[in-house]
Amino acid sequence: MVEGGLVAGEVGRATESAESIDATFERLSDRAIDRCYSLAGYLLGDAADAEDATQDAMARAWRSRETLRDPALFDAWLDRILVNTCMDRMRRRRIVRFVDIDAGAELPAADPFRAFLAGDDVARAVAQLKPELRVVVVLRFWRDLPVDAIAERLGCPPGTVKSRLHAAIGALRASLERDAEEEAR
Amino acid sequence: MNDRFDPDIEAQVSAVFERAPLVAAPAALRDAVATDRAERVAPAHAARRDAIPRPLAALVGIAAAIVVVAGTAAYFATRPTDTGGHGGQPAVATATSPDGLKLSMKVARTQVAAGEVIEATATLVYDGPNASITVGGSGADGVVYFGVRQLDGALRIDPASRESCGSYTFKRGAEASFPFQKSGGYLNEDTPQDRFAQQYFSTKQLMLPAGRWEVYAELMYGVRECGGQQRDVKAPVTVTVGSGPAPSPTPVPSSAPASRSKTTRDGIMITISSPHSTYAAGEPIPLTGSIRYDGPDESLTAYGSGMGIVTFGFRRLGSDVEYLPAVTADCGPHALQRGTPNPVKFVNGYSPSGQTGDDVFIREHDGAAGLTSLTLPAGSWEVFVETDYATQPCAAGVSFVKERATIQLTIVDAAKAPVSIEPVPTTAPTPPATKQPAADLRGTQTVTTSDGIEMTISTPKTTYAPDEAITVTTTTRYAGPDGIFKLTRSGSGLVAFEVKQLDGTLTSGYAQTADCRPDTLVRGAVTTIPFGKSGGYANDGSVSDNFRKQYLSQPELVLPAGRWEIVAHLLYGDASCSVATRDEVASVIVDVR
């Protein structure tokens, strides 16, 4: 079994014909959709945005499915498309609004991502990170990926991932310390 | 590999995310993904869903001035009902938001002639449970926007709105009327879309080229207030515009030249070029091909068809069917002297490698008519020269070398093009840019990407008064190894700008639309990018938000006292839109005091 649950036999079947590539793609993407939606949700902090990003990424992936030479890399490939889609959205939006914990009563019950990211000091600090830093944190700590796998998904060298993680951790520490100081006043 | 950084913080973050559940995708999302696949995802589909960061500034005629509002938008599927309307009959489409705002789009006639004004009006009525509803909106008319989309083509105008956001109250049962009003933007590019947009915005009245069009009203607002949860419903009506008078045979205006070279392992370079990259359907396309030997020997003898070892071919972009000329299989010798270019003539008489609807057009306009130049139907095409040769006389076991140099051409259907098309003096090949000498290095910076795209940003000076407009000059130039470089970028443009306060925390941010447009850079051509503001604000009253609001409220770049970095982001991706968007930055630093 390889990452994402694709077994070796599926790889072989996937390369047999265009039709089986489509079928394999559909099976794998159906299997991945919850993970993609969740990843997008924790990156974007909003369920509606996550739905849009996931649909966009799935559509892009579907259009580009024939460029995926090795279906065993499906998960990493799809993640990369999804992360790019989310990054584009975050860069364009830049300002990500998260509801204060005090306003928790007004949180839409149907948005688990907002609720999660507003429900804890650390989570709120993560939500305030710049997109480039937030992505590595979510991939590292929620997706539980090692640096190399994150680098693969972001299309950058592992050293870049490390430096971003370093910067992210530093920013989180500063943010939490700032919160603590304000609370102490 | 050591990827531990700060164990304490890491442990906290890790503990938080351990509690973050895997959230099941909503059924609507699963259905949408399945539908996309079932429809085999037409290229424009993703963009058609109106990516949430939509342009909101008043954009007409302003390149890349895009603003997005912070917050989230819910695209919900209140399916509009279209009462149809046939022939010259009126038609109405309605859509209702979850808050009870009912939007209706009416057109006087669903069939009009080319050049005829399309009468369209939207109405809005609140039919919810309360006595009234208050919402925040940024449209020219508050919360109602208008746009058009070509159903039998790719042209479209997405609506835009003002930078400011207002509060609007609708009483239950009181109908508000909104005449069709144009908004949107274009980028001053030499593309069919931009030429259409310029034509569209040249009049206040709604007139469209021949074809089938979706004319829609769109209701967009923030629940209760600006920055509240965004609502977005659309009421589209289909309008058919007749052909009208015969279109002018005037060819599409000048566009960037197209050229491409490829060199084989034996040092044979083949080149294809055309003076323009956009032509009208049926217009003869001048093509130049050449072959030149640049290898280590004085000459090379290549063996191939007696008709020549270089041939032209073409293919509709995305199609598997290629049009290739018939060639003889006599394997004649062709002597090539080093450094001597040999022109290759275009030869007609193409036959497709499969079935395609383009066959009739091409037979009528090319082979059957005996023309000596290529004509093509509307669409995006790849035209190429291909060499296929051996370096030994043909015999069993001799391997052939095949190489192809391809240019991409856009063919515009003259019948569907705007009535009058003026050349847009944008990108033109110029000598390589010479970097301006900078007395103060803070006032200019150049970045070169690994693909060979250079971007230079500069300001004439580095110190400004608080009320003084800062002039920013930014240029891009492709200096890579190929004649052209294909990329994709946002419809907002290749470059986005932002400002960052270096002695403080203020930043403007920037925004781009989420579409993905193909673009081509010609080697050596310098393009000047005007400074443009983009970004968003949340109206939350914070200092940073007030700065962004102030920043976006004026066209000039005027900054408060302090030290500022003016950043140009060069944002592009590969041709498939499927890999990471490159974000290369160049910046200058200015002091405002």
GROMACS .gro file of C-alpha atoms in nm, chain A residues 22 25-26 29-30 33-35 37-38 42 46 48-52 54-56 58-60 62-65 80-81 84 88-89 91-95 97 106 112-114 116 120 122-123 126 132 137-138 140-142 146-148 154 158 162 165-166 169 172-173 176, chain B residues 1-3 5-6 9-10 12-14 16-17 19-26 28-30 32-33 36-37 40-43 45-46 49 51-53 68 70-75 227 490 498 509-515 536-538 548 576-581 583:
model
  130
   22ASP     CA    1  -1.069   0.797  -1.556
   25PHE     CA    2  -0.905   0.890  -1.095
   26GLU     CA    3  -1.267   0.899  -0.987
   29SER     CA    4  -1.052   1.148  -0.584
   30ASP     CA    5  -1.373   1.026  -0.423
   33ILE     CA    6  -1.239   1.440  -0.108
   34ASP     CA    7  -1.287   1.449   0.271
   35ARG     CA    8  -0.916   1.499   0.325
   37TYR     CA    9  -1.204   1.949   0.197
   38SER     CA   10  -1.061   1.940   0.547
   42TYR     CA   11  -0.799   2.447   0.784
   46ASP     CA   12  -1.405   2.886   0.610
   48ALA     CA   13  -1.776   2.779   0.197
   49ASP     CA   14  -1.433   2.879   0.073
   50ALA     CA   15  -1.310   2.527   0.134
   51GLU     CA   16  -1.593   2.388  -0.076
   52ASP     CA   17  -1.509   2.620  -0.362
   54THR     CA   18  -1.189   2.180  -0.327
   55GLN     CA   19  -1.418   2.186  -0.627
   56ASP     CA   20  -1.174   2.406  -0.819
   58MET     CA   21  -1.074   1.867  -0.826
   59ALA     CA   22  -1.173   2.024  -1.156
   60ARG     CA   23  -0.815   2.125  -1.228
   62TRP     CA   24  -0.953   1.619  -1.359
   63ARG     CA   25  -0.854   1.835  -1.653
   64SER     CA   26  -0.489   1.752  -1.596
   65ARG     CA   27  -0.535   1.387  -1.507
   80ARG     CA   28  -0.025   2.014  -0.457
   81ILE     CA   29  -0.304   2.133  -0.682
   84ASN     CA   30  -0.191   2.598  -0.492
   88ASP     CA   31  -0.403   3.163  -0.466
   89ARG     CA   32  -0.719   3.232  -0.273
   91ARG     CA   33  -0.299   3.562  -0.148
   92ARG     CA   34  -0.581   3.729  -0.327
   93ARG     CA   35  -0.788   3.758  -0.018
   94ARG     CA   36  -0.497   3.832   0.210
   95ILE     CA   37  -0.720   3.927   0.495
   97ARG     CA   38  -1.135   3.708   0.905
  106GLU     CA   39  -2.266   3.361   1.672
  112PRO     CA   40  -1.642   2.349   1.167
  113PHE     CA   41  -1.329   2.523   1.044
  114ARG     CA   42  -1.420   2.864   1.176
  116PHE     CA   43  -1.202   2.519   1.533
  120ASP     CA   44  -0.815   2.816   2.090
  122VAL     CA   45  -0.292   2.858   1.934
  123ALA     CA   46  -0.542   2.791   1.659
  126VAL     CA   47  -0.221   2.984   1.330
  132GLU     CA   48   0.300   3.090   0.314
  137VAL     CA   49   0.203   2.458   0.960
  138VAL     CA   50  -0.119   2.290   0.849
  140ARG     CA   51   0.312   1.966   0.902
  141PHE     CA   52   0.084   1.941   1.201
  142TRP     CA   53  -0.256   1.854   1.065
  146PRO     CA   54   0.750   1.540   0.691
  147VAL     CA   55   0.946   1.829   0.548
  148ASP     CA   56   1.028   1.651   0.222
  154LEU     CA   57   0.467   2.321  -0.238
  158PRO     CA   58   1.305   2.127   0.171
  162LYS     CA   59   1.230   2.441   0.706
  165LEU     CA   60   0.841   2.637   0.955
  166HIS     CA   61   1.102   2.815   1.158
  169ILE     CA   62   0.697   2.877   1.486
  172LEU     CA   63   0.334   3.174   1.669
  173ARG     CA   64   0.552   3.213   1.974
  176LEU     CA   65   0.112   3.378   2.193
  186MET     CA   66   1.645   1.512   0.888
  187ASN     CA   67   1.608   1.751   1.176
  188ASP     CA   68   1.286   1.939   1.141
  190PHE     CA   69   1.234   2.390   1.576
  191ASP     CA   70   1.078   2.497   1.904
  194ILE     CA   71   0.544   2.569   2.051
  195GLU     CA   72   0.551   2.263   1.831
  197GLN     CA   73   0.117   2.313   2.148
  198VAL     CA   74   0.044   2.332   1.776
  199SER     CA   75   0.060   1.960   1.744
  201VAL     CA   76  -0.425   2.163   1.874
  202PHE     CA   77  -0.423   1.991   1.539
  204ARG     CA   78  -0.809   1.778   1.794
  205ALA     CA   79  -0.879   1.899   1.441
  206PRO     CA   80  -1.114   1.645   1.289
  207LEU     CA   81  -1.130   1.512   0.939
  208VAL     CA   82  -1.444   1.686   0.819
  209ALA     CA   83  -1.664   1.503   0.573
  210ALA     CA   84  -1.717   1.690   0.251
  211PRO     CA   85  -2.075   1.813   0.215
  213ALA     CA   86  -2.330   1.931  -0.239
  214LEU     CA   87  -1.956   1.938  -0.290
  215ARG     CA   88  -1.945   1.571  -0.380
  217ALA     CA   89  -2.053   1.928  -0.777
  218VAL     CA   90  -1.727   1.739  -0.821
  221ASP     CA   91  -1.773   1.851  -1.315
  222ARG     CA   92  -1.633   1.517  -1.408
  225ARG     CA   93  -1.570   1.651  -1.861
  226VAL     CA   94  -1.502   1.995  -1.723
  227ALA     CA   95  -1.508   2.245  -2.003
  228PRO     CA   96  -1.201   2.466  -1.976
  230HIS     CA   97  -1.597   2.585  -1.611
  231ALA     CA   98  -1.399   2.667  -1.301
  234ARG     CA   99  -1.831   2.960  -1.120
  236ALA     CA  100  -1.412   3.257  -0.817
  237ILE     CA  101  -1.491   3.443  -0.502
  238PRO     CA  102  -1.222   3.713  -0.518
  253VAL     CA  103  -1.155   4.222  -0.324
  255ALA     CA  104  -1.237   4.041   0.286
  256GLY     CA  105  -1.460   3.778   0.424
  257THR     CA  106  -1.628   3.480   0.280
  258ALA     CA  107  -1.882   3.425   0.012
  259ALA     CA  108  -2.139   3.154   0.004
  260TYR     CA  109  -2.225   3.032  -0.343
  412GLY     CA  110  -1.807   4.240   0.554
  675SER     CA  111  -0.448   3.590  -1.342
  683GLU     CA  112   0.158   4.615  -0.259
  694GLY     CA  113  -0.188   4.353   0.060
  695TYR     CA  114  -0.286   4.282  -0.297
  696ALA     CA  115  -0.543   4.081  -0.483
  697GLN     CA  116  -0.591   3.912  -0.814
  698THR     CA  117  -0.883   3.746  -0.980
  699ALA     CA  118  -0.876   3.370  -0.959
  700ASP     CA  119  -0.906   3.300  -1.328
  721GLY     CA  120  -0.928   4.449   0.040
  722TYR     CA  121  -1.049   4.568   0.374
  723ALA     CA  122  -1.297   4.445   0.627
  733ARG     CA  123  -0.606   4.976   0.349
  761SER     CA  124  -0.181   2.404  -1.754
  762CYS     CA  125  -0.261   2.613  -1.447
  763SER     CA  126  -0.188   2.307  -1.242
  764VAL     CA  127   0.137   2.389  -1.071
  765ALA     CA  128   0.236   2.649  -0.819
  766THR     CA  129   0.199   3.011  -0.906
  768ASP     CA  130   0.565   3.473  -0.696
   0.00000   0.00000   0.00000
